[in-house]
Coordinates of N, CA and C in Angstrom, one line a residue:
M1 N 73.0 174.1 101.7 CA 72.0 173.1 101.9 C 72.5 171.8 101.4
A2 N 72.5 170.7 102.3 CA 73.1 169.4 102.0 C 72.2 168.6 101.1
S3 N 72.9 168.0 100.1 CA 72.1 167.2 99.2 C 71.7 165.9 99.8
A4 N 70.6 165.3 99.2 CA 70.1 164.0 99.7 C 71.1 162.9 99.5
P5 N 71.2 161.9 100.4 CA 72.2 160.8 100.1 C 71.8 160.0 98.9
T6 N 72.8 159.6 98.2 CA 72.6 158.8 97.0 C 72.2 157.4 97.4
P7 N 71.1 156.8 96.8 CA 70.8 155.4 97.2 C 71.8 154.5 96.6
P8 N 72.0 153.3 97.3 CA 73.0 152.3 96.8 C 72.5 151.8 95.5
P9 N 73.4 151.4 94.6 CA 73.0 150.8 93.3 C 72.3 149.4 93.5
L10 N 71.3 149.2 92.7 CA 70.6 147.9 92.7 C 71.3 146.9 91.9
L11 N 71.5 145.7 92.6 CA 72.2 144.6 91.9 C 71.1 143.7 91.2
P12 N 71.4 143.3 90.0 CA 70.5 142.5 89.2 C 70.4 141.1 89.9
V13 N 69.2 140.6 90.0 CA 68.9 139.3 90.6 C 68.2 138.5 89.6
T14 N 68.7 137.3 89.4 CA 68.1 136.3 88.4 C 67.3 135.3 89.2
N15 N 66.1 135.2 89.0 CA 65.3 134.2 89.7 C 65.3 132.9 88.9
P16 N 65.6 131.8 89.6 CA 65.6 130.5 88.9 C 64.3 130.1 88.3
A17 N 64.3 129.4 87.3 CA 63.0 128.9 86.7 C 62.3 128.0 87.6
P18 N 61.0 128.0 87.6 CA 60.2 127.0 88.5 C 60.6 125.6 88.3
G19 N 60.9 124.9 89.4 CA 61.3 123.5 89.3 C 62.7 123.2 89.1
S20 N 63.5 124.3 89.0 CA 65.0 124.1 88.8 C 65.7 124.1 90.1
S21 N 66.7 123.3 90.3 CA 67.4 123.3 91.6 C 68.4 124.4 91.6
P22 N 69.0 124.8 92.7 CA 70.0 125.8 92.8 C 71.2 125.5 92.0
A23 N 71.6 124.2 92.0 CA 72.8 123.8 91.2 C 72.6 124.0 89.8
T24 N 71.4 123.7 89.3 CA 71.1 123.9 87.9 C 71.0 125.4 87.5
A25 N 70.4 126.2 88.4 CA 70.4 127.7 88.1 C 71.8 128.3 88.1
G26 N 72.7 127.7 88.9 CA 74.1 128.3 88.9 C 74.9 127.8 87.7
G27 N 74.4 126.8 86.9 CA 75.1 126.4 85.7 C 76.0 125.2 86.0
S28 N 75.8 124.5 87.1 CA 76.6 123.3 87.4 C 75.7 122.1 87.6
D29 N 75.5 121.3 86.6 CA 74.6 120.1 86.8 C 75.4 119.0 87.4
A30 N 74.6 118.1 88.0 CA 75.2 116.9 88.6 C 75.8 116.0 87.5
P31 N 77.0 115.4 87.8 CA 77.6 114.6 86.7 C 76.8 113.4 86.3
I32 N 76.0 112.8 87.2 CA 75.3 111.7 86.9 C 73.8 111.9 87.3
A33 N 72.9 111.0 86.8 CA 71.5 111.1 87.2 C 71.4 110.5 88.6
Q34 N 71.2 111.3 89.6 CA 71.2 110.7 91.0 C 70.1 109.7 91.2
P35 N 68.8 109.9 90.8 CA 67.8 108.8 91.0 C 68.2 107.5 90.4
A36 N 68.7 107.5 89.2 CA 69.1 106.2 88.6 C 70.2 105.6 89.3
F37 N 71.2 106.4 89.7 CA 72.4 105.8 90.4 C 72.0 105.2 91.7
R38 N 71.1 105.9 92.4 CA 70.7 105.4 93.7 C 69.8 104.1 93.6
L39 N 69.0 104.1 92.5 CA 68.2 102.9 92.2 C 69.1 101.7 91.9
F40 N 70.2 102.0 91.1 CA 71.2 101.0 90.8 C 71.8 100.4 92.0
L41 N 72.3 101.3 92.9 CA 72.9 100.9 94.2 C 72.0 100.1 95.0
S42 N 70.7 100.5 95.1 CA 69.7 99.8 95.9 C 69.5 98.4 95.3
R43 N 69.4 98.3 94.0 CA 69.2 97.0 93.4 C 70.4 96.1 93.6
V44 N 71.6 96.6 93.5 CA 72.8 95.8 93.8 C 72.8 95.3 95.2
S45 N 72.5 96.2 96.2 CA 72.5 95.8 97.6 C 71.4 94.8 97.9
D46 N 70.2 94.9 97.4 CA 69.2 94.0 97.6 C 69.5 92.6 97.0
S47 N 70.0 92.6 95.7 CA 70.4 91.4 95.1 C 71.5 90.6 95.8
A48 N 72.5 91.4 96.3 CA 73.6 90.7 97.0 C 73.1 90.2 98.3
R49 N 72.2 90.9 99.0 CA 71.7 90.4 100.3 C 70.8 89.2 100.1
R50 N 70.0 89.1 99.1 CA 69.2 87.9 98.8 C 70.0 86.7 98.4
S51 N 71.1 87.0 97.7 CA 71.9 85.9 97.2 C 72.8 85.3 98.4
L52 N 73.3 86.2 99.2 CA 74.2 85.8 100.3 C 73.3 85.1 101.4
S53 N 72.0 85.2 101.4 CA 71.2 84.5 102.4 C 71.2 83.0 102.1
D54 N 71.5 82.6 100.9 CA 71.6 81.2 100.6 C 73.0 80.6 100.7
R55 N 73.9 81.3 101.2 CA 75.3 80.8 101.4 C 75.3 79.7 102.4
R56 N 76.0 78.6 102.0 CA 76.2 77.5 102.9 C 77.4 77.7 103.8
P57 N 77.4 77.0 105.0 CA 78.6 77.2 105.9 C 79.9 76.8 105.2
W58 N 80.9 77.6 105.4 CA 82.2 77.2 104.8 C 82.8 76.0 105.4
G59 N 82.5 75.7 106.7 CA 83.0 74.4 107.2 C 82.4 73.2 106.5
E60 N 81.2 73.3 106.1 CA 80.5 72.2 105.3 C 81.2 72.1 103.9
L61 N 81.6 73.2 103.4 CA 82.2 73.2 102.1 C 83.6 72.6 102.1
L62 N 84.3 72.8 103.2 CA 85.7 72.3 103.4 C 85.8 71.1 104.3
D63 N 84.8 70.4 104.5 CA 84.8 69.2 105.3 C 85.7 68.1 104.6
R64 N 86.9 67.8 105.2 CA 87.8 66.9 104.5 C 87.3 65.5 104.5
S65 N 86.5 65.1 105.5 CA 86.0 63.8 105.5 C 85.0 63.5 104.4
A66 N 84.5 64.5 103.7 CA 83.5 64.3 102.6 C 84.2 64.2 101.2
F67 N 85.5 64.2 101.2 CA 86.2 64.1 99.9 C 86.6 62.7 99.5
S68 N 86.4 62.3 98.3 CA 86.9 61.0 97.8 C 87.0 61.1 96.3
K69 N 87.8 60.2 95.8 CA 88.1 60.2 94.3 C 86.8 59.6 93.6
P70 N 86.3 60.3 92.6 CA 85.2 59.7 91.9 C 85.5 58.5 91.1
D71 N 84.5 57.6 91.0 CA 84.8 56.3 90.3 C 84.9 56.4 88.8
S72 N 84.2 57.4 88.2 CA 84.3 57.6 86.8 C 84.0 59.0 86.4
V73 N 84.1 59.3 85.1 CA 83.8 60.7 84.7 C 82.3 61.0 84.9
S74 N 81.4 60.0 84.7 CA 80.0 60.3 84.9 C 79.7 60.5 86.4
D75 N 80.4 59.8 87.3 CA 80.3 60.1 88.7 C 80.8 61.5 89.1
A76 N 81.9 61.9 88.5 CA 82.4 63.2 88.8 C 81.4 64.3 88.3
T77 N 80.8 64.0 87.1 CA 79.9 65.0 86.5 C 78.6 65.1 87.4
S78 N 78.2 63.9 87.9 CA 77.0 63.9 88.8 C 77.3 64.7 90.1
R79 N 78.4 64.4 90.6 CA 78.8 65.2 91.9 C 78.9 66.7 91.6
L80 N 79.5 67.0 90.5 CA 79.7 68.5 90.2 C 78.3 69.1 90.0
R81 N 77.4 68.4 89.4 CA 76.0 69.0 89.2 C 75.3 69.2 90.5
R82 N 75.4 68.3 91.4 CA 74.7 68.4 92.7 C 75.4 69.4 93.6
N83 N 76.7 69.4 93.6 CA 77.4 70.4 94.4 C 77.2 71.8 93.9
L84 N 77.1 72.0 92.6 CA 76.8 73.3 92.0 C 75.5 73.8 92.5
A85 N 74.5 73.0 92.5 CA 73.2 73.4 93.0 C 73.2 73.7 94.5
Y86 N 74.0 73.0 95.2 CA 74.0 73.2 96.7 C 74.9 74.4 97.1
F87 N 76.1 74.5 96.6 CA 77.1 75.4 97.0 C 77.2 76.6 96.0
R88 N 76.1 76.9 95.3 CA 76.2 77.9 94.2 C 76.8 79.3 94.7
V89 N 76.3 79.7 95.8 CA 76.7 81.0 96.3 C 78.2 81.0 96.8
N90 N 78.6 79.9 97.4 CA 80.0 79.7 97.8 C 80.9 79.6 96.6
Y91 N 80.5 78.9 95.6 CA 81.3 78.8 94.4 C 81.4 80.2 93.7
A92 N 80.3 80.9 93.7 CA 80.4 82.3 93.1 C 81.4 83.1 93.9
A93 N 81.5 83.0 95.2 CA 82.4 83.8 96.0 C 83.8 83.3 95.7
V94 N 84.1 82.0 95.5 CA 85.4 81.5 95.2 C 85.9 82.1 93.8
V95 N 85.0 82.1 92.8 CA 85.4 82.7 91.5 C 85.6 84.2 91.6
A96 N 84.8 84.9 92.4 CA 85.0 86.3 92.6 C 86.3 86.6 93.3
F97 N 86.7 85.7 94.3 CA 87.9 85.9 95.0 C 89.1 85.7 94.1
A98 N 89.0 84.6 93.2 CA 90.1 84.4 92.3 C 90.3 85.5 91.3
L99 N 89.1 86.1 90.8 CA 89.2 87.2 89.9 C 89.8 88.4 90.6
G100 N 89.4 88.7 91.8 CA 89.9 89.8 92.6 C 91.4 89.7 92.8
A101 N 91.8 88.5 93.2 CA 93.2 88.3 93.5 C 94.1 88.5 92.2
S102 N 93.5 88.1 91.1 CA 94.2 88.2 89.8 C 94.4 89.7 89.5
L103 N 93.4 90.5 89.7 CA 93.4 91.9 89.4 C 94.3 92.7 90.4
L104 N 94.2 92.3 91.7 CA 94.9 93.0 92.7 C 96.4 92.8 92.6
A105 N 96.8 91.7 92.0 CA 98.2 91.4 91.8 C 98.8 92.3 90.7
H106 N 97.9 93.0 89.9 CA 98.4 93.9 88.8 C 97.6 95.2 89.0
P107 N 98.1 96.1 89.9 CA 97.4 97.3 90.2 C 97.1 98.2 89.0
F108 N 98.1 98.2 88.0 CA 97.9 99.1 86.8 C 96.7 98.6 86.0
S109 N 96.5 97.3 85.8 CA 95.4 96.8 85.1 C 94.1 97.0 85.9
L110 N 94.2 96.9 87.2 CA 93.0 97.2 88.0 C 92.6 98.7 87.9
L111 N 93.5 99.6 87.8 CA 93.2 101.0 87.6 C 92.5 101.2 86.3
I112 N 93.0 100.6 85.2 CA 92.5 100.7 83.9 C 91.0 100.2 83.9
L113 N 90.8 99.1 84.5 CA 89.4 98.5 84.6 C 88.5 99.4 85.4
L114 N 88.9 100.0 86.5 CA 88.1 100.9 87.3 C 87.8 102.2 86.5
G115 N 88.8 102.7 85.8 CA 88.6 103.9 85.0 C 87.6 103.6 83.9
L116 N 87.7 102.5 83.3 CA 86.7 102.1 82.2 C 85.3 102.0 82.8
L117 N 85.2 101.4 83.9 CA 83.8 101.3 84.5 C 83.3 102.7 84.9
A118 N 84.2 103.5 85.4 CA 83.7 104.9 85.8 C 83.3 105.6 84.6
A119 N 84.0 105.5 83.4 CA 83.6 106.2 82.2 C 82.3 105.7 81.7
W120 N 82.0 104.4 81.8 CA 80.7 103.9 81.4 C 79.6 104.5 82.3
C121 N 79.9 104.6 83.6 CA 78.8 105.0 84.5 C 78.6 106.5 84.4
F122 N 79.6 107.3 84.3 CA 79.5 108.8 84.3 C 79.1 109.3 82.9
L123 N 79.5 108.7 81.8 CA 79.3 109.2 80.5 C 78.1 108.6 79.8
Y124 N 77.6 107.4 80.3 CA 76.5 106.8 79.5 C 75.4 106.2 80.4
L125 N 75.7 105.3 81.4 CA 74.7 104.6 82.1 C 73.9 105.5 83.0
F126 N 74.5 106.4 83.7 CA 73.8 107.3 84.7 C 73.9 108.7 84.4
R127 N 74.2 109.1 83.2 CA 74.2 110.5 82.7 C 72.7 110.9 82.4
A128 N 72.4 112.1 82.9 CA 71.1 112.6 82.6 C 70.8 112.7 81.1
S129 N 69.6 112.4 80.7 CA 69.2 112.3 79.3 C 69.3 113.7 78.7
D130 N 69.1 114.8 79.4 CA 69.1 116.1 78.9 C 70.5 116.8 79.0
Q131 N 71.5 116.0 79.4 CA 72.9 116.5 79.6 C 73.8 115.9 78.6
P132 N 74.1 116.5 77.4 CA 75.0 115.9 76.4 C 76.4 115.9 76.9
V133 N 77.2 115.0 76.3 CA 78.6 114.9 76.5 C 79.3 115.9 75.6
V134 N 80.1 116.8 76.3 CA 80.8 117.9 75.6 C 82.3 117.7 75.9
L135 N 83.1 117.5 74.8 CA 84.5 117.3 75.0 C 85.2 118.2 73.9
F136 N 86.2 119.0 74.3 CA 87.0 119.9 73.5 C 86.1 120.8 72.6
G137 N 85.0 121.3 73.2 CA 84.1 122.2 72.6 C 83.1 121.5 71.6
R138 N 83.1 120.2 71.5 CA 82.2 119.4 70.6 C 81.2 118.6 71.4
T139 N 80.0 118.7 71.0 CA 78.9 118.0 71.6 C 78.7 116.6 70.9
F140 N 78.7 115.5 71.7 CA 78.6 114.2 71.2 C 77.2 113.7 71.5
S141 N 76.6 113.0 70.5 CA 75.3 112.4 70.7 C 75.4 111.1 71.5
D142 N 74.2 110.5 71.9 CA 74.3 109.3 72.6 C 74.9 108.2 71.8
R143 N 74.6 108.1 70.5 CA 75.2 107.1 69.6 C 76.7 107.2 69.5
E144 N 77.2 108.5 69.4 CA 78.6 108.7 69.3 C 79.3 108.3 70.6
T145 N 78.6 108.7 71.7 CA 79.2 108.4 73.0 C 79.3 106.9 73.2
L146 N 78.2 106.1 72.8 CA 78.2 104.7 73.0 C 79.3 104.1 72.1
M147 N 79.4 104.5 70.9 CA 80.4 103.9 70.0 C 81.9 104.2 70.5
G148 N 82.0 105.4 71.1 CA 83.3 105.8 71.6 C 83.7 104.9 72.8
L149 N 82.7 104.7 73.7 CA 83.0 103.8 74.9 C 83.2 102.4 74.5
V150 N 82.5 101.9 73.5 CA 82.7 100.5 73.0 C 84.1 100.4 72.4
G151 N 84.5 101.4 71.6 CA 85.9 101.3 71.0 C 86.9 101.4 72.1
A152 N 86.8 102.3 73.0 CA 87.8 102.4 74.1 C 87.8 101.2 75.0
S153 N 86.7 100.5 75.2 CA 86.7 99.3 76.0 C 87.4 98.2 75.2
F154 N 87.2 98.1 73.9 CA 87.9 97.1 73.1 C 89.4 97.3 73.1
V155 N 89.8 98.5 73.0 CA 91.3 98.8 73.0 C 91.9 98.5 74.3
L156 N 91.2 99.0 75.4 CA 91.8 98.8 76.7 C 91.8 97.4 77.2
L157 N 90.8 96.6 76.8 CA 90.6 95.2 77.3 C 91.6 94.3 76.5
F158 N 91.6 94.5 75.2 CA 92.3 93.5 74.4 C 93.7 93.9 73.9
F159 N 94.1 95.1 74.1 CA 95.4 95.6 73.8 C 96.3 95.9 75.1
T160 N 95.7 95.5 76.2 CA 96.4 95.6 77.5 C 96.3 94.2 78.1
S161 N 96.8 94.1 79.3 CA 96.7 92.8 80.0 C 95.4 92.6 80.8
V162 N 94.4 93.5 80.7 CA 93.2 93.4 81.5 C 92.4 92.2 81.1
A163 N 92.2 92.0 79.8 CA 91.4 90.9 79.4 C 92.0 89.5 79.8
S164 N 93.3 89.4 79.6 CA 94.0 88.2 80.0 C 93.9 87.9 81.5
L165 N 94.0 89.0 82.3 CA 93.9 88.8 83.7 C 92.5 88.4 84.1
I166 N 91.5 89.0 83.5 CA 90.1 88.6 83.8 C 89.9 87.1 83.4
I167 N 90.3 86.7 82.2 CA 90.1 85.3 81.8 C 90.9 84.4 82.7
S168 N 92.1 84.7 83.0 CA 92.9 83.8 83.9 C 92.3 83.7 85.3
G169 N 91.8 84.8 85.8 CA 91.1 84.7 87.1 C 89.9 83.8 87.1
L170 N 89.1 84.0 86.0 CA 87.9 83.2 85.9 C 88.2 81.7 85.6
L171 N 89.3 81.4 84.9 CA 89.7 80.0 84.7 C 90.2 79.4 86.0
V172 N 91.0 80.1 86.8 CA 91.4 79.6 88.0 C 90.3 79.3 89.0
G173 N 89.4 80.3 89.1 CA 88.2 80.1 89.9 C 87.3 78.9 89.4
G174 N 87.1 78.8 88.1 CA 86.4 77.7 87.6 C 87.0 76.4 87.8
A175 N 88.4 76.3 87.7 CA 89.1 75.1 88.0 C 88.9 74.6 89.4
L176 N 89.0 75.6 90.4 CA 88.8 75.3 91.8 C 87.4 74.7 92.0
V177 N 86.4 75.4 91.4 CA 85.0 74.9 91.6 C 84.9 73.5 91.0
A178 N 85.4 73.3 89.8 CA 85.2 72.0 89.2 C 85.9 70.9 90.0
A179 N 87.1 71.2 90.5 CA 87.8 70.2 91.3 C 87.1 69.9 92.6
H180 N 86.6 70.9 93.2 CA 85.9 70.7 94.5 C 84.6 69.9 94.2
G181 N 83.9 70.3 93.2 CA 82.6 69.7 92.9 C 82.8 68.2 92.5
A182 N 83.9 67.9 91.9 CA 84.1 66.5 91.4 C 84.5 65.6 92.6
F183 N 85.2 66.1 93.6 CA 85.8 65.3 94.6 C 84.9 65.4 95.9
R184 N 84.0 66.3 96.0 CA 83.1 66.4 97.2 C 82.0 65.5 97.1
V185 N 81.9 64.5 98.0 CA 80.8 63.5 98.0 C 79.5 64.2 98.4
P186 N 78.5 64.2 97.6 CA 77.2 65.0 97.9 C 76.2 64.1 98.6
E187 N 76.5 62.9 99.1 CA 75.5 62.1 99.7 C 74.8 62.8 101.0
D188 N 75.6 63.6 101.7 CA 75.0 64.2 102.9 C 74.4 65.5 102.6
L189 N 74.3 65.9 101.4 CA 73.7 67.2 101.0 C 72.2 67.0 100.6
F190 N 71.3 67.8 101.2 CA 69.9 67.7 100.9 C 69.5 69.1 100.3
L191 N 68.9 69.0 99.1 CA 68.4 70.2 98.5 C 67.0 69.9 98.0
D192 N 66.0 70.3 98.8 CA 64.6 70.0 98.4 C 64.2 71.0 97.4
E193 N 62.9 70.8 96.9 CA 62.4 71.6 95.8 C 62.2 73.1 96.2
P194 N 61.7 73.4 97.3 CA 61.5 74.8 97.7 C 62.9 75.5 97.7
N195 N 63.9 74.9 98.2 CA 65.2 75.5 98.3 C 65.8 75.7 96.9
A196 N 65.5 74.7 96.0 CA 66.0 74.8 94.6 C 65.3 76.0 93.9
A197 N 64.0 76.1 94.1 CA 63.3 77.2 93.5 C 63.8 78.5 94.1
A198 N 64.0 78.6 95.4 CA 64.6 79.8 96.0 C 65.9 80.2 95.4
G199 N 66.7 79.1 95.2 CA 68.1 79.3 94.6 C 68.0 79.9 93.2
N200 N 67.0 79.4 92.4 CA 66.9 80.0 91.0 C 66.4 81.4 91.1
S201 N 65.5 81.7 92.0 CA 65.1 83.1 92.1 C 66.2 84.0 92.6
A202 N 67.0 83.5 93.5 CA 68.2 84.3 94.0 C 69.2 84.5 92.9
A203 N 69.4 83.5 92.0 CA 70.3 83.7 90.9 C 69.8 84.7 90.0
Q204 N 68.5 84.7 89.7 CA 67.9 85.7 88.9 C 68.0 87.1 89.5
G205 N 67.8 87.1 90.9 CA 67.8 88.4 91.6 C 69.2 89.0 91.6
L206 N 70.2 88.2 91.5 CA 71.6 88.7 91.5 C 71.9 89.6 90.3
L207 N 71.2 89.3 89.2 CA 71.4 90.1 88.0 C 70.2 91.1 87.7
S208 N 69.3 91.2 88.7 CA 68.1 92.0 88.4 C 68.5 93.5 88.3
F209 N 69.6 93.9 88.9 CA 69.9 95.3 88.9 C 70.4 95.7 87.5
L210 N 70.6 94.8 86.6 CA 71.0 95.1 85.2 C 69.8 95.5 84.4
V211 N 68.5 95.3 84.9 CA 67.4 95.7 84.1 C 67.2 97.2 84.2
A212 N 66.8 97.8 83.1 CA 66.6 99.2 83.1 C 65.5 99.6 84.0
P213 N 65.6 100.8 84.7 CA 64.6 101.2 85.6 C 63.2 101.3 85.0
G214 N 63.1 101.8 83.8 CA 61.9 102.0 83.1 C 61.4 100.9 82.2
S215 N 62.1 99.7 82.3 CA 61.7 98.6 81.4 C 60.5 97.9 81.8
G216 N 60.2 98.0 83.1 CA 59.0 97.3 83.6 C 59.1 95.8 83.8
V217 N 60.4 95.2 83.6 CA 60.6 93.8 83.7 C 60.7 93.4 85.2

């Protein structure tokens, strides 16, 4: 008489906890907090879009017929003040271009800066609050992580050429802006009060992405 077939063995199945994602149930969490990171990118995009909407035509900025030597230091200061209010977005682009060119000329320093920014983003700014930093089998608190990042930033910025490159790029960009603002005659530029108020709000919006998502500011 033939025996009954042996049933296949049952494999243990672990059901994930309610509300947990498959990635969390499998033991691999996301490296950064996705909602906060997406909110940051959205704020950066919106701020850049609002600021670029006030950009003046580059042909107007580089109109050679509008350049003349200032009569005095007070005249140069008055020109610079009015041109800064009118060409603020263009001037910001000039400074950013000078800073980018300074860093691109030294790829190693650029890699150091990008690595430092990535460390701040992944280890502190966009890390999930319930996901501690674990290195070499040791768990670091938020305070220890912050102090470590601050110390690493100080060492990498001031004991390498990164800080000098950033300062030199900003100085070159600032010098170009100051020279243009002092020699550009602003008599043909019109900046009414609504545009000035819009410019102030755009300048504030450019840095609005730095506000914490839960601050309510």
